[in-house]
XYZ file of C-alpha atoms in Angstrom:
569
model
C 31.389 31.871 -91.301
C 28.606 33.954 -89.713
C 28.338 37.733 -89.716
C 29.531 38.014 -86.123
C 32.641 36.025 -86.963
C 33.284 38.221 -90.019
C 33.039 41.314 -87.819
C 35.536 39.874 -85.351
C 37.848 38.930 -88.188
C 37.735 42.468 -89.512
C 38.407 43.877 -86.061
C 41.474 41.686 -85.714
C 42.716 42.897 -89.078
C 42.332 46.450 -87.813
C 44.281 45.643 -84.625
C 47.187 43.870 -86.261
C 47.490 46.248 -89.151
C 47.158 49.625 -87.508
C 50.113 52.026 -87.898
C 52.492 51.866 -84.991
C 50.521 48.961 -83.515
C 51.444 45.329 -83.112
C 51.476 44.606 -86.848
C 55.279 44.718 -86.954
C 55.593 42.427 -83.952
C 52.976 39.848 -84.715
C 54.010 37.152 -87.139
C 53.288 33.501 -87.843
C 55.324 30.513 -86.868
C 56.281 28.676 -90.046
C 52.742 28.804 -91.415
C 51.688 29.811 -94.892
C 48.028 30.098 -93.901
C 46.801 33.548 -92.947
C 46.636 33.802 -89.149
C 43.317 35.621 -89.489
C 41.591 32.602 -90.949
C 39.828 30.221 -88.607
C 41.222 26.678 -88.448
C 40.491 24.657 -91.564
C 38.268 21.605 -91.470
C 41.307 19.363 -91.937
C 42.835 20.578 -88.681
C 42.069 18.827 -85.431
C 39.602 20.334 -83.011
C 41.287 22.182 -80.131
C 42.229 19.606 -77.529
C 40.329 19.585 -74.244
C 41.528 18.049 -71.016
C 38.859 17.083 -68.515
C 36.018 19.282 -69.612
C 34.261 17.210 -72.251
C 31.007 18.105 -70.497
C 30.615 21.516 -68.928
C 28.480 22.810 -66.105
C 25.583 24.896 -67.479
C 24.847 28.319 -66.061
C 21.171 28.880 -65.144
C 19.272 31.917 -66.331
C 17.928 34.191 -63.596
C 15.842 36.968 -65.095
C 14.619 38.154 -61.668
C 18.120 39.152 -60.546
C 19.924 40.742 -63.464
C 22.739 42.389 -61.458
C 23.562 39.562 -59.067
C 22.219 36.047 -58.682
C 23.158 33.566 -55.985
C 22.085 30.748 -58.318
C 24.621 31.875 -60.886
C 27.305 32.387 -58.269
C 26.738 28.832 -57.073
C 27.027 27.550 -60.655
C 30.362 29.356 -61.061
C 31.629 28.217 -57.636
C 34.357 25.598 -57.785
C 37.398 26.674 -59.829
C 38.334 29.412 -57.365
C 38.330 27.014 -54.419
C 40.503 24.515 -56.309
C 42.841 27.402 -57.136
C 42.900 28.522 -53.474
C 44.317 25.159 -52.382
C 47.718 26.315 -53.665
C 47.516 28.958 -50.894
C 47.110 26.135 -48.354
C 49.714 23.621 -49.464
C 52.301 22.279 -46.971
C 54.856 24.838 -48.219
C 52.498 27.662 -47.253
C 51.661 26.052 -43.920
C 55.376 25.739 -43.129
C 55.945 29.372 -44.099
C 53.050 30.365 -41.819
C 54.305 28.532 -38.762
C 57.864 29.779 -39.276
C 56.545 33.325 -39.621
C 54.751 33.021 -36.303
C 57.710 31.433 -34.523
C 60.252 33.940 -35.908
C 58.299 37.225 -35.980
C 55.223 36.648 -33.845
C 52.210 38.607 -35.068
C 54.288 41.264 -36.834
C 54.118 39.887 -40.380
C 50.381 39.234 -40.638
C 50.008 42.346 -42.805
C 52.517 40.855 -45.270
C 50.343 37.739 -45.531
C 47.277 39.921 -46.139
C 49.055 41.985 -48.799
C 50.427 38.886 -50.548
C 46.957 37.326 -50.643
C 45.439 40.481 -52.181
C 48.203 40.628 -54.808
C 47.636 36.950 -55.534
C 43.910 37.607 -56.012
C 44.553 40.367 -58.554
C 46.943 38.163 -60.528
C 44.551 35.208 -60.416
C 41.912 37.512 -61.887
C 44.073 37.969 -64.979
C 44.570 34.213 -65.364
C 40.852 33.512 -65.028
C 39.935 36.207 -67.567
C 42.345 34.711 -70.094
C 40.667 31.318 -69.810
C 37.139 32.710 -69.954
C 37.654 35.044 -72.914
C 39.789 32.808 -75.142
C 38.541 29.376 -74.124
C 42.199 28.351 -73.856
C 44.323 28.117 -70.745
C 47.654 29.878 -70.334
C 49.812 26.956 -71.533
C 47.739 26.624 -74.712
C 47.980 30.336 -75.430
C 51.762 30.247 -74.860
C 51.977 27.316 -77.256
C 50.107 29.258 -79.951
C 51.681 32.652 -79.411
C 55.372 32.168 -78.608
C 57.998 30.937 -81.043
C 59.214 27.330 -80.755
C 62.505 27.798 -78.879
C 61.249 30.149 -76.139
C 58.120 28.012 -75.886
C 60.199 24.926 -75.041
C 62.273 26.834 -72.475
C 59.112 28.214 -70.919
C 57.616 24.743 -70.650
C 60.752 23.373 -68.972
C 60.808 26.221 -66.448
C 57.158 25.719 -65.538
C 57.715 21.959 -65.212
C 60.544 22.673 -62.751
C 58.177 24.832 -60.689
C 55.554 22.067 -60.672
C 58.114 19.434 -59.658
C 59.366 21.656 -56.826
C 55.864 22.342 -55.574
C 54.893 18.692 -55.918
C 57.858 17.541 -53.856
C 56.783 19.782 -50.989
C 53.168 18.645 -51.245
C 53.863 14.906 -51.444
C 56.479 15.032 -48.674
C 54.037 17.081 -46.580
C 51.482 14.283 -46.916
C 54.165 11.700 -46.116
C 55.167 13.614 -42.965
C 51.515 13.719 -41.864
C 51.214 9.948 -42.385
C 54.438 9.446 -40.403
C 53.054 11.506 -37.497
C 49.687 9.733 -37.554
C 51.389 6.316 -37.546
C 53.677 7.340 -34.650
C 56.696 6.941 -36.907
C 55.865 3.376 -38.003
C 55.375 4.362 -41.656
C 58.644 5.832 -42.990
C 58.814 8.838 -45.264
C 59.156 6.784 -48.448
C 56.153 4.674 -47.423
C 54.069 7.821 -46.990
C 55.152 8.991 -50.442
C 53.999 5.703 -52.021
C 50.657 5.910 -50.199
C 50.193 9.504 -51.372
C 50.974 8.535 -54.971
C 48.463 5.669 -54.861
C 45.561 7.585 -53.350
C 46.216 10.553 -55.648
C 45.670 8.283 -58.648
C 42.384 7.112 -57.135
C 41.084 10.582 -56.266
C 42.045 12.036 -59.656
C 39.425 9.895 -61.338
C 36.593 11.251 -59.183
C 35.651 13.703 -61.927
C 34.466 10.715 -63.990
C 31.436 10.896 -61.703
C 30.927 14.604 -62.408
C 32.893 17.790 -61.909
C 30.585 18.888 -59.113
C 31.430 15.778 -57.080
C 35.132 16.421 -57.581
C 34.738 20.048 -56.497
C 32.717 18.898 -53.471
C 35.570 16.559 -52.480
C 38.027 19.454 -52.595
C 35.550 21.490 -50.547
C 35.569 18.693 -47.957
C 39.380 18.788 -47.748
C 39.337 22.577 -47.275
C 36.722 22.127 -44.532
C 38.955 19.569 -42.796
C 41.826 22.080 -42.851
C 39.589 24.814 -41.450
C 38.327 22.564 -38.648
C 41.720 21.098 -37.662
C 43.713 24.326 -37.737
C 40.748 26.107 -36.179
C 40.902 23.604 -33.322
C 44.559 24.497 -32.753
C 43.580 28.193 -32.813
C 40.873 27.701 -30.162
C 43.190 25.547 -28.038
C 46.070 28.050 -28.028
C 43.831 31.163 -27.738
C 46.050 33.789 -29.474
C 45.968 37.408 -28.281
C 43.296 39.094 -30.418
C 44.651 42.615 -29.931
C 48.095 41.613 -31.207
C 46.429 39.777 -34.076
C 44.552 42.889 -35.239
C 47.620 45.096 -34.821
C 49.772 42.740 -36.860
C 47.094 42.472 -39.532
C 46.349 46.144 -40.140
C 49.495 48.028 -39.053
C 52.200 47.610 -41.744
C 55.135 47.855 -39.383
C 57.637 45.399 -37.922
C 59.143 46.728 -34.709
C 62.630 45.481 -33.785
C 62.748 43.259 -36.857
C 66.083 42.130 -38.270
C 67.355 39.938 -41.095
C 65.498 36.747 -40.006
C 62.165 38.588 -39.994
C 62.898 40.221 -43.367
C 63.768 36.861 -44.885
C 60.566 35.413 -43.449
C 58.501 38.252 -44.958
C 60.044 37.546 -48.366
C 59.352 33.847 -47.862
C 55.657 34.560 -47.224
C 55.287 36.324 -50.577
C 57.136 33.541 -52.381
C 55.050 30.817 -50.740
C 51.674 32.470 -51.417
C 52.100 33.372 -55.097
C 52.781 30.134 -56.982
C 53.729 30.085 -60.688
C 51.833 26.926 -61.651
C 48.647 28.293 -60.087
C 48.263 30.796 -62.950
C 48.217 27.936 -65.430
C 45.817 25.951 -63.248
C 43.247 28.698 -62.716
C 43.132 29.670 -66.392
C 42.267 26.028 -67.174
C 39.731 25.423 -64.412
C 37.432 28.244 -65.540
C 36.899 26.349 -68.817
C 34.663 23.938 -66.883
C 31.670 26.279 -67.148
C 29.435 26.607 -70.205
C 30.029 30.151 -71.469
C 29.150 31.326 -74.973
C 32.217 33.375 -75.792
C 30.522 34.854 -78.840
C 28.196 36.632 -76.381
C 29.948 39.560 -74.689
C 27.343 39.736 -71.940
C 27.961 36.098 -70.936
C 31.735 36.584 -70.996
C 31.480 39.729 -68.872
C 29.145 37.928 -66.461
C 31.485 34.933 -66.190
C 34.419 37.218 -65.405
C 32.395 38.913 -62.667
C 31.231 35.733 -60.932
C 34.607 34.018 -61.183
C 36.201 37.052 -59.522
C 33.613 37.063 -56.715
C 34.159 33.346 -56.184
C 37.932 33.837 -56.102
C 37.513 36.548 -53.451
C 35.475 34.201 -51.254
C 37.850 31.262 -51.775
C 40.992 33.258 -50.986
C 39.301 34.806 -47.944
C 38.698 31.279 -46.602
C 42.309 30.284 -47.314
C 43.523 33.502 -45.672
C 41.588 32.734 -42.478
C 43.127 29.242 -42.352
C 46.603 30.722 -42.825
C 45.832 33.191 -40.019
C 45.000 30.252 -37.743
C 48.433 28.716 -38.303
C 50.470 31.934 -37.993
C 48.780 33.067 -34.796
C 48.979 29.655 -33.124
C 52.761 29.588 -33.463
C 53.094 33.317 -32.774
C 51.270 32.982 -29.470
C 52.776 29.718 -28.271
C 56.317 29.599 -29.651
C 57.559 33.119 -30.468
C 60.924 33.766 -28.741
C 61.069 30.195 -27.420
C 64.454 28.441 -27.262
C 65.322 24.807 -27.901
C 65.915 24.360 -24.160
C 62.392 25.616 -23.363
C 60.798 23.137 -25.759
C 63.110 20.281 -24.739
C 62.128 20.698 -21.084
C 58.402 20.673 -21.883
C 58.738 17.639 -24.164
C 60.707 15.729 -21.512
C 58.095 16.552 -18.860
C 55.302 15.380 -21.177
C 57.194 12.121 -21.880
C 57.261 12.856 -25.595
C 59.327 10.383 -27.656
C 60.452 13.321 -29.831
C 62.242 15.390 -27.164
C 65.626 14.587 -28.764
C 64.602 16.723 -31.776
C 65.343 19.806 -29.682
C 68.879 20.087 -28.254
C 69.155 21.485 -24.760
C 70.660 24.860 -25.761
C 69.614 28.500 -25.875
C 69.325 28.801 -29.654
C 66.027 30.133 -30.988
C 63.515 27.426 -31.803
C 63.377 26.474 -35.508
C 60.321 24.563 -36.678
C 58.929 22.950 -39.813
C 55.663 21.075 -40.364
C 57.104 17.945 -38.692
C 58.619 19.657 -35.661
C 55.608 21.971 -35.496
C 53.322 19.007 -34.885
C 55.686 17.601 -32.291
C 55.865 20.918 -30.413
C 52.077 21.235 -30.395
C 51.871 17.710 -28.975
C 54.372 18.535 -26.226
C 52.587 21.724 -25.136
C 48.913 20.916 -25.741
C 48.689 17.134 -25.643
C 48.637 14.273 -28.174
C 45.268 15.401 -29.575
C 46.850 18.628 -30.824
C 49.575 16.631 -32.617
C 47.197 14.214 -34.353
C 44.713 16.902 -35.328
C 47.615 18.932 -36.747
C 48.721 15.892 -38.750
C 45.189 15.429 -40.136
C 45.172 19.066 -41.270
C 48.596 18.670 -42.930
C 47.415 15.469 -44.631
C 44.361 17.276 -46.043
C 46.598 20.139 -47.212
C 49.110 17.799 -48.812
C 46.545 15.542 -50.457
C 44.455 18.363 -51.922
C 47.456 20.321 -53.182
C 49.018 17.170 -54.670
C 45.844 16.603 -56.677
C 45.643 20.181 -57.941
C 49.383 20.041 -58.649
C 48.760 16.973 -60.795
C 46.062 18.829 -62.700
C 48.492 21.716 -63.197
C 51.119 19.352 -64.565
C 48.693 17.832 -67.032
C 47.350 21.181 -68.211
C 50.876 22.509 -68.710
C 52.151 19.439 -70.543
C 49.045 19.116 -72.718
C 49.058 22.820 -73.507
C 52.734 23.219 -74.357
C 53.228 19.850 -76.077
C 49.706 19.478 -77.509
C 49.487 15.871 -76.303
C 46.718 13.622 -77.642
C 47.345 10.636 -75.372
C 44.829 8.624 -73.415
C 43.931 10.062 -70.068
C 45.650 7.332 -68.047
C 48.851 7.738 -70.061
C 48.825 11.498 -69.471
C 48.310 11.052 -65.724
C 51.045 8.408 -65.551
C 53.568 10.552 -67.439
C 52.980 13.793 -65.550
C 52.927 11.985 -62.191
C 56.149 10.119 -62.970
C 58.019 13.298 -63.885
C 57.021 14.995 -60.633
C 57.119 12.007 -58.281
C 60.417 10.341 -59.236
C 62.695 12.973 -57.600
C 60.366 13.075 -54.593
C 60.709 9.343 -54.061
C 64.517 9.548 -54.217
C 64.510 12.317 -51.600
C 62.189 10.305 -49.357
C 64.409 7.206 -49.557
C 67.711 8.965 -48.876
C 66.582 11.773 -46.555
C 65.471 11.570 -42.939
C 62.064 12.992 -42.004
C 63.702 15.102 -39.298
C 66.126 16.888 -41.639
C 64.138 18.303 -44.531
C 64.465 22.038 -43.811
C 67.423 22.531 -46.158
C 65.587 20.831 -49.006
C 62.494 22.965 -48.452
C 64.611 26.130 -48.621
C 66.054 24.961 -51.936
C 62.583 24.162 -53.340
C 61.287 27.581 -52.288
C 64.171 29.199 -54.181
C 63.485 27.015 -57.217
C 59.826 28.079 -57.350
C 60.712 31.725 -56.763
C 62.926 31.611 -59.838
C 60.026 30.353 -61.965
C 57.548 33.105 -61.042
C 58.347 35.376 -64.028
C 57.510 32.513 -66.396
C 53.894 32.592 -65.281
C 53.327 36.226 -64.362
C 54.891 37.849 -67.441
C 52.988 35.692 -69.993
C 49.638 36.170 -68.261
C 50.056 39.969 -68.263
C 51.287 39.869 -71.870
C 48.357 37.940 -73.299
C 45.635 39.620 -71.254
C 46.941 42.948 -72.625
C 46.891 41.877 -76.296
C 43.753 42.971 -78.201
C 44.452 40.252 -80.778
C 43.967 37.660 -78.020
C 41.486 39.282 -75.614
C 39.563 41.456 -78.115
C 37.284 43.836 -76.158
C 38.384 42.319 -72.850
C 42.064 43.286 -73.095
C 43.549 45.038 -70.060
C 42.957 48.759 -69.839
C 45.615 51.274 -68.891
C 45.045 50.828 -65.142
C 45.483 47.048 -65.218
C 48.480 47.302 -67.538
C 50.280 49.679 -65.172
C 49.115 48.029 -61.946
C 49.807 44.524 -63.243
C 53.265 45.504 -64.444
C 54.172 47.130 -61.114
C 52.864 44.189 -59.080
C 54.802 41.676 -61.149
C 57.949 43.813 -60.908
C 57.538 44.026 -57.116
C 57.001 40.280 -56.716
C 59.928 39.354 -58.957
C 62.251 41.760 -57.107
C 61.190 40.347 -53.732
C 61.799 36.814 -54.915
C 65.160 37.699 -56.453
C 66.215 39.034 -53.030
C 65.207 35.693 -51.544
C 67.231 33.793 -54.177
C 70.346 35.959 -53.774
C 70.181 35.654 -49.989
C 69.949 31.864 -50.290
C 72.931 31.644 -52.665
C 75.029 33.868 -50.377
C 74.315 31.533 -47.468
C 75.903 28.585 -49.302
C 79.483 29.913 -48.780
C 80.901 27.976 -51.724
C 82.956 29.627 -54.479
C 82.122 26.966 -57.059
C 78.418 27.422 -56.422
C 78.832 31.196 -56.696
C 80.428 30.832 -60.139
C 77.778 28.368 -61.301
C 75.018 30.642 -60.044
C 76.572 33.620 -61.858
C 76.646 31.751 -65.201
C 73.095 30.472 -64.813
C 71.873 33.919 -63.794
C 73.103 35.390 -67.090
C 71.081 32.832 -69.087
C 68.090 33.182 -66.765
C 68.007 36.985 -66.837
C 68.426 36.984 -70.636
C 65.291 34.888 -71.055
C 63.366 36.974 -68.528
C 64.460 40.089 -70.438
C 63.195 38.530 -73.673
C 59.755 37.820 -72.169
C 59.710 41.300 -70.639
C 60.496 42.851 -74.034
C 57.500 41.098 -75.589
C 55.347 42.046 -72.613
C 56.257 45.742 -72.936
C 55.301 45.649 -76.624
C 51.970 44.066 -75.683
C 51.482 46.798 -73.067
C 51.770 49.428 -75.803
C 55.494 50.187 -76.125
C 55.416 49.459 -79.877
C 58.642 51.432 -80.450
C 60.489 48.463 -78.885
C 59.464 46.240 -81.798
C 62.533 47.445 -83.736
C 61.029 46.828 -87.149
C 61.343 43.267 -88.413
C 63.042 41.997 -85.263
C 59.522 41.460 -83.998
C 59.564 38.154 -85.863
C 61.517 36.794 -82.919
C 58.427 37.242 -80.774
C 54.742 36.556 -81.138
C 52.862 34.513 -83.643
C 49.563 35.996 -84.647
C 46.763 33.680 -83.639
C 43.797 36.040 -83.336
C 41.451 33.217 -84.246
C 41.600 32.344 -80.527
C 38.485 34.336 -79.898
C 36.703 32.554 -82.751
C 37.107 29.309 -80.819
C 34.132 30.516 -78.786
C 32.021 28.859 -81.477
C 33.300 25.472 -80.278
C 31.859 25.897 -76.782
C 28.665 27.635 -77.776
C 27.715 24.848 -80.160
C 28.738 21.920 -77.980
C 26.154 19.926 -76.119
C 26.148 19.769 -72.350
C 25.550 16.446 -70.655
C 25.224 16.087 -66.924
């Protein structure tokens, strides 16, 4: 072991053994070996997923503060991460926001995107500093039982997200085929082409990232076309964006605002982003390189989320301008006059128009011609296909990290796809394409429930000096991160409670009450560990800390693995 490694080892000993520190909380999981020792030669090398070869970062001595060459080298992971902000679930939330509240909730979308950016920063820093993604760190740091529960909860979130993404693609295929390809047929097509596209990285990570860039460009062009066609009122757009006020808003608008936050901030995206940043060659034994990587990844994330925000703005404003305060009778009349085959979707009554991504395309076709419908469907297909692929990556990272799988790549893809796709296929076979709104509401609630299982761990581990060393969160990020996560979880709990109340079923109420006790107990457990990591060491309660963390401060020493590995392009 070199001198630098010995110094880091000594620093970890200082952290874990200091009076009143985390020494009473940190313990090992059934291991007789000292947690401060690096892995022995007999142990297997830390498992990598797709990043056997990593993209090198060029040196630029002329521009020490900022280099466009370096920014370009770091560009990629943030744009793949941003696709979760453009999945069909987000698009549906956008169009419903516009139809229900007009331009009034644009500031909520802006705020949610900024909060998402700050949380993604934490996830990216964890991956850069430790060389491990969030699922791997959870696997090494949490005890066995909570680790298994955590994995199951995250898998549920991925399955819920995947169902929305795959069905979104299937709906787009149904629209493009004028209804000739049924929903289940679109699901099978999406599954098949996802398998094909997932192996693009065999030809280089840059080519894979370029393909995702192409899909984002298609979304920007198609939804931008709808924006130019509809010509939203720019004054109302700016007012809704920068004035945090919702005049004459009631319960539907409040529920829609909560839905925006839940749709934008996705639990599996934290696991995804922390893994994607491992694709760059960073010597984690060099603090300057780590600090530089954190800076450029954050800049790239800002650019990527700005692009996704603009695309979301396109969708919200199109439906705010064209369909806010419209009734079913209004749309039915227009569809009948335009000889649309879908006019029966809208009953001839005075109820407020309710839309989803399927009906949204139909309405655009009725008002602005068939071109608007088909271009909308192309945009939805790009959104569904890209988010399905990143969702698959998320599923593999999570399963590999929590279960430490050593299977062949095809076997891993097949397993993770099967777990997520099987329920989707059943829904597609037994559900009509025109009646999926109830299922989407349920999936949104399911993913909202899983948010704490991504946000709490990422704040916990980025605040632990034994994991992050010199890059652990400072006081500002500890407080700000804790408040943001508390705000998001409270907002989503409101959404969940409101959904359960709308079911009007006593049996479901009782079941929800029982499950909520178990759910809140586990959230409280994770919160307890998080508060200790944030500095509330008095909560460790002496030896009861053995219920919590396992000390694995050798995480930082894994930087030697990357720094010594060869890079082949």
